[in-house]
Each structure stands twice: as C-alpha cells, then as structure tokens.
C-alpha cells in the first residue's frame, strides 16, 4: 500500500535533484530546469498532503494550490527566459559563471 | 507789483537772458555779435533802472508817498523753504524769498547797470583779439544778473545765494586766461579767501536764523532794530536775544564782508585778482562786487551792536592803512589801483563801523564811478602799451593817448578829493563823521586814543592823493622811458567813450541826488525799525553823546543850500568838524598831489637817489613785497597745513600702519593655528571615517561574488542551518 511517506520521499528526491541541478549546472536553461523540479517537488507534497489528510477529505485545496504553482512556474519561466535572452545578447553565452557584473 | 519793482526785476532778468543765449549760441554768434548782445541786454537793464529811478523819485510806486521825495519801500515776499521751529517760534514757518526795493536798491541798480554798460562797451574793443570772446560776455551776463539779484534780494538768505554767485563769476573771470598759471592760482586764491569769509557769514546767519526763524530784511529791522543800543532784545515768544549773541552774529555776518570786500586779514586775494582781464577788474574788483560787502554791512547796519561796529571800524582802519602804504611802492599799474581799491573799501568799512552809514554808501557810489574810470583807463593804457603793465616802462604817454590821460586825471582828482569832484564830498562826509565820532568818544570815555579814528583816515587821504598822482605822473607825464612802447601807443574811441561817461560822473556824481536818496533810505529803514518805538542810530550809533545829530546830518556836504536851511539849526559840533575836515581834505589834495608830481615828474630820478639810503630802501622793499602778507600766509597757513599733514602722514605711517600690520600678523598666526587643527583634527576625522567605511566595504564585498551558484550554496547552507536549529528547538 502506497502511503504518504512514499510521496514525501519522491518529493524529497525531486527536491534534491533540483537543488543539485542548480548547484552543478552552469547553463542557465539547466538552472531553470532545476527550479522547475523544486517547484514540482513542492506540488507533489501539496497534493499528497491534501489526499492523506483526514480533515481535508472532500475538498481540493491542495490540488488547486498546486495548479496555482504551475501557473506561476509558467510565468516565472517566461520571465526567466526573457532575462536569459538579454543575458545572451550581452555576453553571447548563457553561462551564469560569466554573469558576475554584480560582484562587489 | 508796483512799477519800480517790476522794472528792476526786468533789469535783473535781462542779463540772465543774455547769459542763457550766449551760453547756448555764443560760439555761433561769435565775435563781435556776442558782445553786442551782452551789451544790449545790460544797456536795456540800465534804461529800465533809470526809468525805475525816475518813477521812484516821482513817488509813483505804491502810491503812498511817505516822504517828501520818496515812497514807501516795496517788500514782496512769498514762502520758499519750510523750516523747523526756531527758538522763538510756536509753529514751524517758512523761509521767505522776495524782493525788497527802497531808495538804496534803486540807486545801486542805477550805479551797477551804468558801470556794467560802460565796461561792456569797453570790453568789445578790449577783448576783440581774444579767442574766448563770447565766453567773456557770457560770464559778464551771469555776473550782472547775480549782482543785481544780490541788490534786489529781500532776505539775507537770498543775498547769500547771489553773494556766492558773484563769487563764482569772480572766480571764473579772474581765471579767464587760465593758460597763465598765475591767473588760475589767483582765481583759486580768491575763491578760497572768500570761502573763509563765507564760513563766518554762515555762522552769523545760523545764529540769526535760530533766533528769528526768518531772514527777510524788514522783519530783521523791525525786531532787532534796537540792537544799536547794545542791550539784550526781547523777541517774540518771550525769548531774549542776548547782546553777546547779537555781537557774535554781527561779526559773523561781517566776516562775509571781510572776504568779499577784501578787508584785512583776507585782503590778499584782491591784488592777485588783477590777473583777470582789466574790464573785469574794473567791474567786479573795483566797482561792484567788492562793494557788496559794504552793501551787506549797510543792510545789516541796524542790527549791529556797538561792539560789533567797533570791530568793523577797527578792521576797516587797519585795511585802509596797510593798503594805502603798500600802494605807495607798487610798480604794476593795476596793483596800485588794486591796493587803492582795498584802501578805499577799508575807508567805507571804517565809516560803517563809526556809524556813518551815509558816508560809507555815498563813498561806495562815488568810488564805483571813479574807480571804474581808473581801471578802464589803465585798461586803455595797457591796450595802448601792448599788455605792458609796469610803471617803469611808461612815461610821457599823454601825447599819444590824450583822452585816456585826461579822463584818468579826472579819476585821480576825484579819488584824491579835488574840491567839488565826487570823491571830495564822500570822503568829506566820512571824515566829518569820523571827527565827530572821535570827539564824542574821546570826551565820553576820557580816552584820547579815539582820535586815531580821525587822524589815521586823514593821513590816508594824504597818502591816497600821493600814490594816485604818482601813478598818473609815472604813466603819462615826464619823458618816455621805453621809446618802442611809446612810439606804438594808440587809443580808440570805443575805449575812451566809456571813460568820458565815467569821468563826467566822477565830476558830478557828488551833486546828483545820491545823497537825497540815501537819506530817504535812512528814513525808510528807520521807519521800519521804529514801528515798535525803538531808536535806531543811522548816522552814528553813538548818538546819545551828540544830541540832535540826526538833524545836523541833514547838512552834509553836497546838499543844496535850501535844504540846509529847511533842516534847521546846524549843530556847532558839526560845523566846526566840517571846517576842520575841509582844510584837511583840501590840504591832503594839495600836498599829496603836489609832492607826487614834483617827485615823479622826472621819472625815477629822485627816488633812485633816495634809494641809496638803507632805511628807505628797506621800507620800500617791505612795502613793495606787500608787507610780506603772502609770504606770511604761505608759511603760516600753507606751511602749517603741510606740516600738519606730514605729521598726520607720519602718524598714519608709523602708528596706524603699525596697528594694522600687527592685527594682520596676529590674524596670520591665528589662521596658521587654525590651519593645523583643520589639517590634522578635522581632516583626520573625515578621512578616518572614510577609511573605516572603505575597509568595512572591502571585507563585505567578498560576499558579493556575483556567482549564482555561490548564492544558492549559501542559501542552502542557511536553510540547512535553519532546519537544524528548528529541529533542535523542536526536539528539546
């Protein structure tokens, strides 16, 4: 019987993958992918908590929240891609290591 | 406005019109048209004055004939300057401005315009070569306007305004040939000497104005008419005008006359003023302007105290004496005449001081005629001699310029007192009054020194006859001493025609109605002074010693016999004084002139012999150098001022500069201390705080690497740390 802990473990693995991607990837698109993984890990958690919460049976709050997050992620991806485009225009690359203009 | 006043006003304004026209269009009108315009204007003034005189004598003015042959004085005034409260006023009033016309005004107008006209005509010829011909007539026009305005002015303030204007014209005309350094210096000297006198005048005027709040002549006479008695005077508002202040005021106003009439000690400017063109010397520095001082004293006569009059008399006596002595040794023809003028002005002032109002003003009028004649005569001589003025260069000129010689001789006779010439009458009047003054005072005060007031003027009469005849003899008689000059001498009708007119007046001036009109003036003025029943001593201020003198004065010489009879009983004192004086004056004429002619007819032959005696030579040098007045004033005043200024300069240089330098030095020291503080303390704080911020920033900037993954790492580590802390807190 698959229970709540299984979902949480999957979510944690997804989360770790996302963080790892962000830390290790130098490509901006890769980092964006990592961010998407982290967001979706959170979505899995939200839906799972709603499904296995006895007090919440019959309502779909978690699912609805997850849908909001997906929408936000789409918007965030659009903004991020626009930033990357400008980044590429300025540096002819999408390597984030090169973009250290804010260095103090 | 009554007819005479209107005519006199027109006569005053005509020269002003000529001045304005010549000022703007003079250069375009050129030579001689500008001269004709100026002459026409003053000639018209003369005609107006004569008509005014006729109308006045006919009693036609106000229609109120108060005297047998005169009319009530015309006083027209209107408010001019608003003033504050004086001592005696309850309400603030106005300074008046106005006209005052009485017999003296009328007669002065006739004299001034007549002499001016003669001088204008003379100048057209005399100045014909001058490049600034139109300007000369411009100045003359301004002068005539100012002089006539001075005479017609109804208040002391107005008198002062025109007084300054004539002074300005005098300055401009003395310095007319300003290319000559001596001329411009003389102009400045005249101006400065007059300033000194005017300073006194302003003090006197200030005292007068503080007490009176009004300076119009009739008001002064009405309120202060009893000053001649020498006591305090109660004026309106319960205020007392103290006798001391009255005396100071009188002397102050007289200081103005000292300057203007070239009295000792300010007489030094007049001889130098001879640097101006000769017609100017005739008009301004002999006949009219210098007489303004005597005129002023005549106008303020009723408000002079006995003490003030004594000062006036002494100043006049000193002036007359020293000027007559200096005139003996001058070699410049104009300088002789200049000192003669100073001496005669001293005579007039002396007469004023002795209380002989009438003698002074009578002499003023007659002197104006014969002195203008003498100056214009000297101008003719100078013109004939191509601007040579030294007597040693002349001699025997009568053959070449007979009209000048003849008219000049008339002038000499008149000034020397030839019987029945004008100078004889006026000098006689003064000497008679001087004799009476001396006798009454010597008896009253038991002091025979008062006789000096008679003896010295008589002595001066001898000297006058002597030096004038010396001047004539050296110029016209004897043999020519400079043949070149003698051969080229010539004269022209334009030059001698005015001389003939003035010569006629010098002969007959004593017999025309001058004295009658002056006597009317006395009555008119006395009437104003007497409105409060106060006494005014016009013929002599010391009348109480000689009862009935006003009556006896009526029999002054030159009067028709009928009037003498009408006046009643001649006083014995006067009669004897008159006879005494007659002998002295005639003696003066005979002795002085005879001696001069005898000595100088052979040129300098006898004097050169006399010159071999050392004492005589020393005295001659003393007089020739003008008693060293110029040197004295130069060393005392100019040198004194220079010394004071060099002392001030040294004080400035060593004391003030030292203080200033010390203050500067102290400032510099303070500034350097402040600079050190600034550099090390203030700058240290500022730089230190900057450095602190820099080092903090240097540490903090290491965190801001700009690397995205670094940020994420830090974020995760913080998150992990936060979780650990949260867990630890939860589990506890």
Coordinates of C-alpha atoms in Angstrom, one line a residue, chain B residues 188-641:
Chain B
X188 CA 41.7 129.8 -6.6
X189 CA 43.2 132.2 -4.0
X190 CA 40.2 134.5 -4.4
X191 CA 37.8 131.6 -4.1
X192 CA 39.4 130.2 -1.0
X193 CA 39.7 133.6 0.7
X194 CA 36.1 134.2 0.1
X195 CA 35.2 130.7 1.5
X196 CA 36.9 131.7 4.7
X197 CA 34.8 134.8 5.0
X198 CA 31.6 133.0 4.0
X199 CA 32.2 130.5 6.8
X200 CA 31.8 133.3 9.3
X201 CA 28.8 134.6 7.4
X202 CA 27.1 131.2 7.7
X203 CA 27.8 131.1 11.4
X204 CA 26.2 134.6 11.8
X205 CA 23.3 133.6 9.6
X206 CA 22.8 130.4 11.7
X207 CA 22.6 132.4 14.9
X208 CA 20.3 134.9 13.3
X209 CA 18.1 132.2 11.9
X210 CA 17.8 130.1 15.1
X211 CA 16.6 133.2 17.0
X212 CA 14.4 134.7 14.3
X213 CA 13.3 131.9 12.0
X214 CA 13.1 134.4 9.3
X215 CA 15.7 136.4 7.5
X216 CA 13.8 138.9 5.5
X217 CA 15.3 142.4 5.9
X218 CA 12.2 144.3 7.1
X219 CA 11.5 141.6 9.7
X220 CA 15.1 141.8 11.0
X221 CA 14.9 145.6 11.2
X222 CA 11.5 145.6 12.9
X223 CA 12.5 143.0 15.6
X224 CA 16.2 143.8 16.1
X225 CA 16.2 147.5 15.2
X226 CA 17.2 148.5 18.7
X227 CA 20.5 146.5 18.6
X228 CA 22.4 149.7 18.3
X229 CA 21.7 150.5 21.9
X230 CA 23.8 147.5 22.9
X231 CA 21.3 145.7 25.2
X232 CA 19.5 142.3 25.1
X233 CA 16.5 142.3 22.9
X234 CA 13.2 140.5 23.7
X235 CA 11.8 138.9 20.7
X236 CA 8.5 137.1 20.1
X237 CA 7.6 134.2 22.3
X238 CA 9.2 135.6 25.4
X239 CA 12.7 134.8 24.1
X240 CA 15.6 137.1 24.7
X241 CA 18.2 137.6 22.1
X242 CA 21.3 138.2 24.2
X243 CA 23.6 141.1 23.4
X244 CA 26.6 138.8 23.2
X245 CA 24.9 136.6 20.6
X246 CA 23.9 139.7 18.7
X247 CA 27.5 140.8 18.6
X248 CA 28.7 137.4 17.5
X249 CA 26.1 137.3 14.8
X250 CA 27.0 140.8 13.6
X251 CA 30.7 139.9 13.5
X252 CA 29.9 136.6 11.8
X253 CA 27.9 138.3 9.0
X254 CA 30.7 140.9 8.8
X255 CA 33.2 138.1 8.1
X256 CA 31.4 137.6 4.8
X257 CA 32.1 141.2 4.0
X258 CA 35.7 140.8 5.1
X259 CA 36.1 138.1 2.5
X260 CA 34.1 139.8 -0.3
X261 CA 35.3 143.3 0.3
X262 CA 38.9 142.2 0.7
X263 CA 39.4 143.5 4.2
X264 CA 42.3 142.7 6.4
X265 CA 43.2 139.8 7.0
X266 CA 41.6 138.4 3.8
X267 CA 42.7 141.3 1.6
X268 CA 45.4 139.3 -0.1
X269 CA 43.1 137.9 -2.9
X270 CA 42.2 141.3 -4.4
X271 CA 45.6 142.4 -5.7
X272 CA 46.1 138.9 -7.2
X273 CA 42.7 139.1 -8.8
X274 CA 44.3 141.7 -11.2
X275 CA 45.4 138.7 -13.2
X276 CA 41.9 138.8 -14.8
X277 CA 41.1 140.9 -17.9
X278 CA 41.2 144.6 -17.0
X279 CA 37.5 145.3 -17.7
X280 CA 36.7 142.6 -15.1
X281 CA 39.0 144.3 -12.6
X282 CA 37.0 147.5 -13.3
X283 CA 33.6 146.0 -13.0
X284 CA 34.0 143.2 -10.4
X285 CA 37.1 144.0 -8.4
X286 CA 36.6 147.8 -8.1
X287 CA 33.1 149.0 -8.7
X288 CA 30.5 146.4 -7.9
X289 CA 31.3 143.0 -6.4
X290 CA 33.8 144.1 -3.8
X291 CA 31.4 146.8 -2.7
X292 CA 28.8 144.1 -2.0
X293 CA 30.5 143.6 1.4
X294 CA 29.9 147.2 2.2
X295 CA 26.4 146.9 0.9
X296 CA 25.8 143.9 3.2
X297 CA 27.1 145.8 6.2
X298 CA 24.8 148.7 5.2
X299 CA 21.8 146.3 5.1
X300 CA 22.5 144.7 8.5
X301 CA 23.6 148.0 10.0
X302 CA 20.5 148.5 12.2
X303 CA 21.1 145.1 13.8
X304 CA 24.7 145.6 14.6
X305 CA 25.6 146.2 18.3
X306 CA 28.1 148.9 19.3
X307 CA 30.8 146.2 20.0
X308 CA 30.3 144.7 16.5
X309 CA 30.6 148.1 15.0
X310 CA 33.8 148.7 16.9
X311 CA 35.2 145.5 15.3
X312 CA 34.0 146.7 11.9
X313 CA 35.7 150.1 12.4
X314 CA 39.0 148.6 13.5
X315 CA 39.1 146.1 10.6
X316 CA 38.4 149.0 8.2
X317 CA 41.0 151.2 9.8
X318 CA 43.7 148.5 9.6
X319 CA 42.8 147.6 6.0
X320 CA 42.7 151.2 4.8
X321 CA 46.1 151.9 6.4
X322 CA 48.1 148.9 5.2
X323 CA 46.6 149.0 1.7
X324 CA 47.4 152.7 1.3
X325 CA 51.0 152.1 2.5
X326 CA 51.5 149.1 0.2
X327 CA 50.1 151.1 -2.8
X328 CA 52.9 153.6 -2.4
X329 CA 55.6 151.1 -3.6
X330 CA 53.8 149.0 -6.2
X331 CA 55.2 149.2 -9.7
X332 CA 52.4 147.5 -11.6
X333 CA 49.7 150.0 -12.6
X334 CA 46.9 147.6 -11.8
X335 CA 48.4 146.6 -8.5
X336 CA 48.5 150.3 -7.5
X337 CA 44.8 150.6 -8.3
X338 CA 44.0 147.3 -6.6
X339 CA 45.6 148.4 -3.3
X340 CA 43.9 151.8 -3.8
X341 CA 40.6 149.9 -4.0
X342 CA 41.4 147.9 -0.9
X343 CA 42.2 151.1 0.9
X344 CA 39.0 152.8 -0.2
X345 CA 36.9 149.8 0.8
X346 CA 38.6 149.9 4.2
X347 CA 37.5 153.5 4.3
X348 CA 33.9 152.5 3.6
X349 CA 34.0 149.8 6.2
X350 CA 35.6 152.1 8.7
X351 CA 32.8 154.6 8.0
X352 CA 30.2 151.9 8.6
X353 CA 31.9 151.0 11.9
X354 CA 31.9 154.6 13.0
X355 CA 28.2 154.8 12.3
X356 CA 28.5 156.8 9.2
X357 CA 26.1 154.7 7.2
X358 CA 25.6 157.5 4.8
X359 CA 29.2 158.3 4.3
X360 CA 30.0 154.7 3.6
X361 CA 27.4 154.2 1.0
X362 CA 27.9 157.6 -0.6
X363 CA 31.6 156.7 -0.9
X364 CA 30.6 153.3 -2.3
X365 CA 28.7 155.0 -5.2
X366 CA 31.2 157.7 -6.0
X367 CA 34.1 155.3 -5.6
X368 CA 32.4 152.9 -8.1
X369 CA 32.4 155.6 -10.7
X370 CA 35.9 156.9 -10.3
X371 CA 37.5 153.5 -9.7
X372 CA 35.8 152.0 -12.7
X373 CA 37.1 155.0 -14.6
X374 CA 40.6 154.5 -13.3
X375 CA 40.6 150.8 -14.1
X376 CA 39.2 151.2 -17.6
X377 CA 41.8 154.0 -18.0
X378 CA 44.5 151.6 -17.0
X379 CA 43.0 149.1 -19.4
X380 CA 43.2 151.6 -22.2
X381 CA 46.9 152.3 -21.2
X382 CA 47.6 148.6 -21.2
X383 CA 45.9 148.1 -24.5
X384 CA 47.9 151.0 -25.9
X385 CA 51.1 149.6 -24.4
X386 CA 50.6 146.1 -25.8
X387 CA 49.9 144.5 -22.4
X388 CA 52.8 146.1 -20.6
X389 CA 51.7 146.9 -17.0
X390 CA 54.9 148.1 -15.4
X391 CA 55.1 151.8 -14.5
X392 CA 58.9 151.9 -15.2
X393 CA 58.1 151.1 -18.8
X394 CA 55.6 154.0 -19.2
X395 CA 56.1 157.8 -19.1
X396 CA 55.1 160.6 -21.4
X397 CA 52.1 158.8 -22.7
X398 CA 49.8 161.8 -22.6
X399 CA 50.8 162.9 -26.0
X400 CA 49.9 159.5 -27.5
X401 CA 46.6 158.8 -25.6
X402 CA 45.3 162.2 -24.6
X403 CA 41.7 161.2 -23.9
X404 CA 42.9 158.4 -21.6
X405 CA 45.3 160.7 -19.9
X406 CA 42.6 163.4 -19.4
X407 CA 40.0 161.1 -18.0
X408 CA 42.5 159.3 -15.9
X409 CA 43.5 162.6 -14.4
X410 CA 39.8 163.3 -13.6
X411 CA 39.7 159.9 -11.8
X412 CA 42.8 160.8 -9.9
X413 CA 41.5 164.1 -8.9
X414 CA 38.2 162.6 -7.8
X415 CA 39.8 159.9 -5.6
X416 CA 42.3 162.5 -4.2
X417 CA 39.4 164.8 -3.2
X418 CA 39.7 167.7 -5.6
X419 CA 37.1 170.2 -4.4
X420 CA 33.6 169.6 -5.8
X421 CA 34.6 166.4 -7.5
X422 CA 32.5 163.5 -6.3
X423 CA 35.3 161.9 -4.1
X424 CA 35.6 165.2 -2.3
X425 CA 32.0 165.1 -1.0
X426 CA 32.0 161.4 0.0
X427 CA 35.4 161.5 1.7
X428 CA 34.5 164.7 3.4
X429 CA 31.3 163.1 4.8
X430 CA 33.2 160.2 6.2
X431 CA 35.9 162.4 7.7
X432 CA 33.3 164.7 9.3
X433 CA 31.6 161.8 10.9
X434 CA 34.9 160.3 11.9
X435 CA 35.8 163.6 13.6
X436 CA 32.5 163.7 15.5
X437 CA 32.8 160.1 16.5
X438 CA 36.3 160.6 17.7
X439 CA 35.5 163.7 19.7
X440 CA 32.3 162.3 21.3
X441 CA 34.1 159.1 22.3
X442 CA 37.3 160.8 23.4
X443 CA 35.2 163.0 25.7
X444 CA 32.8 160.4 26.8
X445 CA 35.3 157.7 27.5
X446 CA 38.1 160.1 28.6
X447 CA 40.4 158.3 26.2
X448 CA 42.2 160.3 23.6
X449 CA 43.1 157.2 21.6
X450 CA 39.7 157.5 19.9
X451 CA 41.2 160.4 18.0
X452 CA 43.1 157.8 15.9
X453 CA 39.8 157.1 14.2
X454 CA 40.0 160.6 12.7
X455 CA 43.8 161.1 12.4
X456 CA 44.6 157.9 10.5
X457 CA 41.9 158.3 7.9
X458 CA 43.0 161.9 7.3
X459 CA 46.6 160.6 6.9
X460 CA 45.3 158.1 4.5
X461 CA 43.7 160.8 2.5
X462 CA 47.2 162.4 2.0
X463 CA 48.6 159.0 1.0
X464 CA 45.8 158.4 -1.4
X465 CA 46.4 161.7 -3.2
X466 CA 50.1 160.9 -3.3
X467 CA 50.1 157.4 -4.7
X468 CA 47.4 158.1 -7.2
X469 CA 49.3 161.2 -8.5
X470 CA 52.5 159.1 -8.6
X471 CA 50.7 156.6 -10.7
X472 CA 49.4 159.2 -13.1
X473 CA 52.7 161.1 -13.3
X474 CA 54.8 158.0 -13.9
X475 CA 52.4 156.8 -16.6
X476 CA 51.5 160.0 -18.5
X477 CA 53.9 162.8 -17.6
X478 CA 57.6 163.2 -18.0
X479 CA 59.7 161.7 -20.7
X480 CA 59.1 158.3 -22.3
X481 CA 61.2 155.6 -20.6
X482 CA 60.5 153.0 -23.2
X483 CA 60.6 154.6 -26.7
X484 CA 59.5 151.5 -28.6
X485 CA 56.4 151.2 -26.4
X486 CA 55.8 155.0 -26.6
X487 CA 56.0 155.1 -30.4
X488 CA 53.4 152.3 -30.9
X489 CA 50.9 153.6 -28.3
X490 CA 47.4 154.4 -29.6
X491 CA 43.9 154.6 -28.4
X492 CA 40.4 154.1 -29.9
X493 CA 37.1 155.8 -29.4
X494 CA 35.5 152.6 -28.3
X495 CA 37.9 152.6 -25.4
X496 CA 37.7 156.2 -24.4
X497 CA 34.0 156.8 -24.9
X498 CA 33.0 154.9 -21.7
X499 CA 35.9 156.7 -19.9
X500 CA 34.3 160.1 -20.8
X501 CA 30.9 159.0 -19.4
X502 CA 32.5 157.8 -16.2
X503 CA 34.7 160.9 -15.9
X504 CA 31.6 163.0 -16.1
X505 CA 30.0 161.0 -13.3
X506 CA 33.2 161.2 -11.3
X507 CA 33.0 165.0 -11.5
X508 CA 29.3 165.4 -11.0
X509 CA 28.5 162.3 -9.0
X510 CA 28.6 164.1 -5.7
X511 CA 25.9 166.6 -6.7
X512 CA 23.3 164.4 -8.2
X513 CA 20.5 163.1 -6.0
X514 CA 22.7 160.3 -4.5
X515 CA 22.6 161.8 -1.0
X516 CA 19.0 162.7 -1.1
X517 CA 18.2 159.1 -2.0
X518 CA 20.5 157.7 0.7
X519 CA 18.8 160.0 3.2
X520 CA 15.4 158.6 2.1
X521 CA 16.8 155.1 2.6
X522 CA 17.7 156.0 6.1
X523 CA 14.2 157.3 6.7
X524 CA 12.6 154.3 5.1
X525 CA 14.7 151.8 7.1
X526 CA 14.3 153.8 10.3
X527 CA 10.6 153.8 9.8
X528 CA 10.6 150.0 9.7
X529 CA 12.9 149.8 12.7
X530 CA 10.7 152.3 14.6
X531 CA 7.4 150.5 14.3
X532 CA 7.8 149.5 17.9
X533 CA 9.0 152.9 19.0
X534 CA 12.6 151.8 19.0
X535 CA 15.6 154.0 18.4
X536 CA 17.9 153.5 15.5
X537 CA 21.1 155.5 15.1
X538 CA 21.8 155.6 11.5
X539 CA 24.2 158.5 11.2
X540 CA 26.1 157.4 14.2
X541 CA 25.3 154.7 16.6
X542 CA 26.6 156.7 19.5
X543 CA 24.1 159.4 19.0
X544 CA 23.3 159.8 22.7
X545 CA 26.6 161.6 23.1
X546 CA 25.7 164.2 20.5
X547 CA 22.1 165.2 20.9
X548 CA 20.4 166.5 17.7
X549 CA 22.8 164.8 15.4
X550 CA 20.2 163.3 13.1
X551 CA 19.1 166.8 12.4
X552 CA 22.6 168.1 11.8
X553 CA 23.4 165.2 9.4
X554 CA 21.0 166.8 7.0
X555 CA 23.6 169.4 6.3
X556 CA 26.1 167.0 4.8
X557 CA 28.2 168.5 2.1
X558 CA 26.9 168.4 -1.4
X559 CA 23.4 169.4 -0.4
X560 CA 21.6 172.4 -1.9
X561 CA 21.7 175.3 0.4
X562 CA 17.9 175.5 0.6
X563 CA 17.6 172.1 2.2
X564 CA 20.1 173.0 4.8
X565 CA 18.0 175.9 5.8
X566 CA 14.9 173.8 5.8
X567 CA 16.6 171.3 8.1
X568 CA 17.0 174.0 10.7
X569 CA 19.9 174.8 13.1
X570 CA 23.2 173.2 12.1
X571 CA 25.0 171.9 15.1
X572 CA 28.1 173.7 16.2
X573 CA 30.0 170.4 16.6
X574 CA 29.2 169.5 13.0
X575 CA 30.0 173.0 11.7
X576 CA 33.4 173.1 13.4
X577 CA 34.2 169.5 12.4
X578 CA 33.2 170.3 8.9
X579 CA 35.6 173.3 8.6
X580 CA 38.4 171.3 10.2
X581 CA 37.9 168.5 7.8
X582 CA 37.6 170.8 4.8
X583 CA 41.1 172.1 5.5
X584 CA 42.5 168.7 6.0
X585 CA 41.0 167.2 2.8
X586 CA 42.0 170.2 0.7
X587 CA 45.4 170.0 2.3
X588 CA 45.6 166.4 1.5
X589 CA 44.8 167.0 -2.1
X590 CA 47.3 169.8 -2.5
X591 CA 50.2 168.3 -0.5
X592 CA 49.8 164.8 -1.7
X593 CA 49.3 165.5 -5.4
X594 CA 51.9 168.3 -5.5
X595 CA 54.5 166.2 -3.8
X596 CA 53.9 163.2 -6.0
X597 CA 54.0 165.4 -9.2
X598 CA 57.2 167.1 -8.1
X599 CA 58.9 163.9 -7.2
X600 CA 57.9 161.7 -10.1
X601 CA 57.8 164.2 -13.0
X602 CA 61.4 163.3 -13.7
X603 CA 60.7 159.7 -13.6
X604 CA 62.6 157.7 -11.0
X605 CA 65.4 160.3 -10.8
X606 CA 64.7 161.4 -7.2
X607 CA 63.6 158.1 -5.9
X608 CA 66.7 156.4 -7.2
X609 CA 68.7 158.9 -5.2
X610 CA 66.6 158.3 -2.1
X611 CA 67.0 154.6 -2.6
X612 CA 70.7 155.0 -1.6
X613 CA 69.7 155.4 2.0
X614 CA 69.4 152.0 3.6
X615 CA 66.4 152.6 5.8
X616 CA 64.4 154.0 2.9
X617 CA 65.4 151.0 0.7
X618 CA 64.3 148.6 3.4
X619 CA 61.0 150.2 3.9
X620 CA 60.5 150.3 0.1
X621 CA 61.2 146.6 -0.1
X622 CA 58.8 145.9 2.8
X623 CA 56.0 147.8 1.0
X624 CA 56.9 146.5 -2.4
X625 CA 56.6 143.0 -1.2
X626 CA 53.1 143.8 0.1
X627 CA 54.3 143.7 3.8
X628 CA 55.1 140.1 3.2
X629 CA 51.5 139.1 3.8
X630 CA 51.7 136.4 1.0
X631 CA 54.9 135.0 2.5
X632 CA 53.4 135.1 6.0
X633 CA 50.2 133.3 4.9
X634 CA 52.2 131.0 2.8
X635 CA 54.4 129.9 5.7
X636 CA 51.7 130.0 8.4
X637 CA 48.7 128.6 6.6
X638 CA 50.0 126.7 3.7
X639 CA 53.1 125.6 5.6
X640 CA 51.0 124.9 8.7
X641 CA 48.7 122.7 6.7

